[in-house]
Amino acid sequence: MSVVNLSRTAAALSGAWSSRPLGEVGTACVKVLRMDELPVEEETHGTAEVLLVLDGRLELSVEDAEVTVGPGEMYAVPAGARHAVRAGSRGTLVIVEVPES
């Protein structure tokens, strides 16, 4: 794997909330995406995922709690946890996820 410029890769994406896989570590997939101000519907996954904010902020609802993740911070969403992106999220996000089997 070569060096990847995350900001440039995110800026080249076709639109907000579309992601681009950057590589794999074992079975985990590392992706980058651009967030906009719009919310994203609630979802759950069978495995945990790590959300790392490069710039901007991520506003989440996880189960019944509200979580704000700022630049340079990360949040691990536990497997099976209901989570949704709240309005006001914006910036660049890196996601590390393990595919469900």
Short mmCIF file of C-alpha atoms in Angstrom, two decimals:
data_model
loop_
_atom_site.label_atom_id
_atom_site.label_comp_id
_atom_site.label_asym_id
_atom_site.label_seq_id
_atom_site.Cartn_x
_atom_site.Cartn_y
_atom_site.Cartn_z
CA MET A 1 0.00 0.00 0.00
CA SER A 2 1.31 3.45 -0.84
CA VAL A 3 0.84 6.77 0.94
CA VAL A 4 -2.74 8.07 0.65
CA ASN A 5 -3.63 11.75 1.01
CA LEU A 6 -6.93 11.49 2.91
CA SER A 7 -8.01 15.11 2.40
CA ARG A 8 -7.43 14.98 -1.35
CA THR A 9 -9.14 11.58 -1.64
CA ALA A 10 -12.19 12.82 0.29
CA ALA A 11 -12.38 16.02 -1.77
CA ALA A 12 -12.44 13.95 -5.00
CA LEU A 13 -15.50 11.91 -3.91
CA SER A 14 -18.63 12.36 -6.02
CA GLY A 15 -20.77 13.53 -3.12
CA ALA A 16 -21.33 13.56 0.60
CA TRP A 17 -21.80 10.22 2.33
CA SER A 18 -20.25 8.33 -0.56
CA SER A 19 -17.17 6.47 0.62
CA ARG A 20 -14.01 5.19 -1.00
CA PRO A 21 -12.18 2.12 0.27
CA LEU A 22 -8.52 2.93 0.95
CA GLY A 23 -7.20 -0.50 1.87
CA GLU A 24 -7.53 -3.50 4.12
CA VAL A 25 -5.91 -4.54 7.37
CA GLY A 26 -6.63 -8.23 7.84
CA THR A 27 -10.36 -8.47 7.19
CA ALA A 28 -11.00 -4.83 8.18
CA CYS A 29 -11.75 -2.29 5.46
CA VAL A 30 -10.52 1.30 5.85
CA LYS A 31 -12.67 3.89 4.05
CA VAL A 32 -12.81 7.67 3.79
CA LEU A 33 -15.90 9.81 3.21
CA ARG A 34 -17.11 13.38 3.26
CA MET A 35 -19.94 14.33 5.58
CA ASP A 36 -22.45 17.11 4.97
CA GLU A 37 -24.94 18.76 7.29
CA LEU A 38 -27.73 16.24 6.62
CA PRO A 39 -28.62 13.37 8.95
CA VAL A 40 -28.25 9.69 8.04
CA GLU A 41 -30.83 7.12 9.11
CA GLU A 42 -30.31 4.76 12.02
CA GLU A 43 -28.49 1.49 11.32
CA THR A 44 -26.90 -1.44 13.12
CA HIS A 45 -24.00 -3.73 12.22
CA GLY A 46 -23.08 -7.21 13.37
CA THR A 47 -19.53 -6.04 14.06
CA ALA A 48 -17.96 -2.98 15.66
CA GLU A 49 -16.74 -0.04 13.59
CA VAL A 50 -14.32 2.76 14.41
CA LEU A 51 -15.17 6.31 13.28
CA LEU A 52 -12.24 8.75 13.11
CA VAL A 53 -12.91 12.43 12.37
CA LEU A 54 -10.08 14.09 10.46
CA ASP A 55 -11.71 17.51 10.26
CA GLY A 56 -15.14 18.92 11.11
CA ARG A 57 -17.34 17.03 13.53
CA LEU A 58 -19.54 13.97 13.67
CA GLU A 59 -22.83 14.19 15.58
CA LEU A 60 -24.09 10.71 16.50
CA SER A 61 -26.99 9.13 18.31
CA VAL A 62 -25.83 5.80 19.73
CA GLU A 63 -28.57 3.79 21.38
CA ASP A 64 -30.16 6.57 23.48
CA ALA A 65 -27.06 8.75 23.92
CA GLU A 66 -25.85 11.71 21.89
CA VAL A 67 -22.14 11.68 21.02
CA THR A 68 -20.04 14.42 19.40
CA VAL A 69 -16.72 13.40 17.84
CA GLY A 70 -14.36 16.26 16.97
CA PRO A 71 -11.26 16.61 14.81
CA GLY A 72 -8.56 14.13 15.72
CA GLU A 73 -10.99 12.10 17.83
CA MET A 74 -12.41 8.64 17.23
CA TYR A 75 -15.40 6.71 18.48
CA ALA A 76 -15.91 2.93 18.43
CA VAL A 77 -19.50 1.88 17.77
CA PRO A 78 -20.08 -1.48 19.47
CA ALA A 79 -21.38 -4.40 17.43
CA GLY A 80 -25.18 -4.40 17.35
CA ALA A 81 -25.54 -0.82 18.63
CA ARG A 82 -28.24 1.31 17.00
CA HIS A 83 -26.60 4.47 15.68
CA ALA A 84 -27.49 7.36 13.41
CA VAL A 85 -25.75 10.49 12.19
CA ARG A 86 -27.49 13.63 13.42
CA ALA A 87 -27.89 16.84 11.44
CA GLY A 88 -24.87 19.14 11.65
CA SER A 89 -22.19 16.53 10.92
CA ARG A 90 -19.63 17.80 8.45
CA GLY A 91 -16.03 17.24 7.41
CA THR A 92 -13.92 14.19 6.63
CA LEU A 93 -14.44 10.81 8.28
CA VAL A 94 -12.36 7.62 8.22
CA ILE A 95 -14.24 4.40 8.94
CA VAL A 96 -12.61 1.09 9.89
CA GLU A 97 -15.08 -1.76 9.63
CA VAL A 98 -14.96 -5.53 9.62
CA PRO A 99 -17.34 -7.08 7.09
CA GLU A 100 -20.14 -9.19 8.51
CA SER A 101 -19.80 -12.88 7.76
#
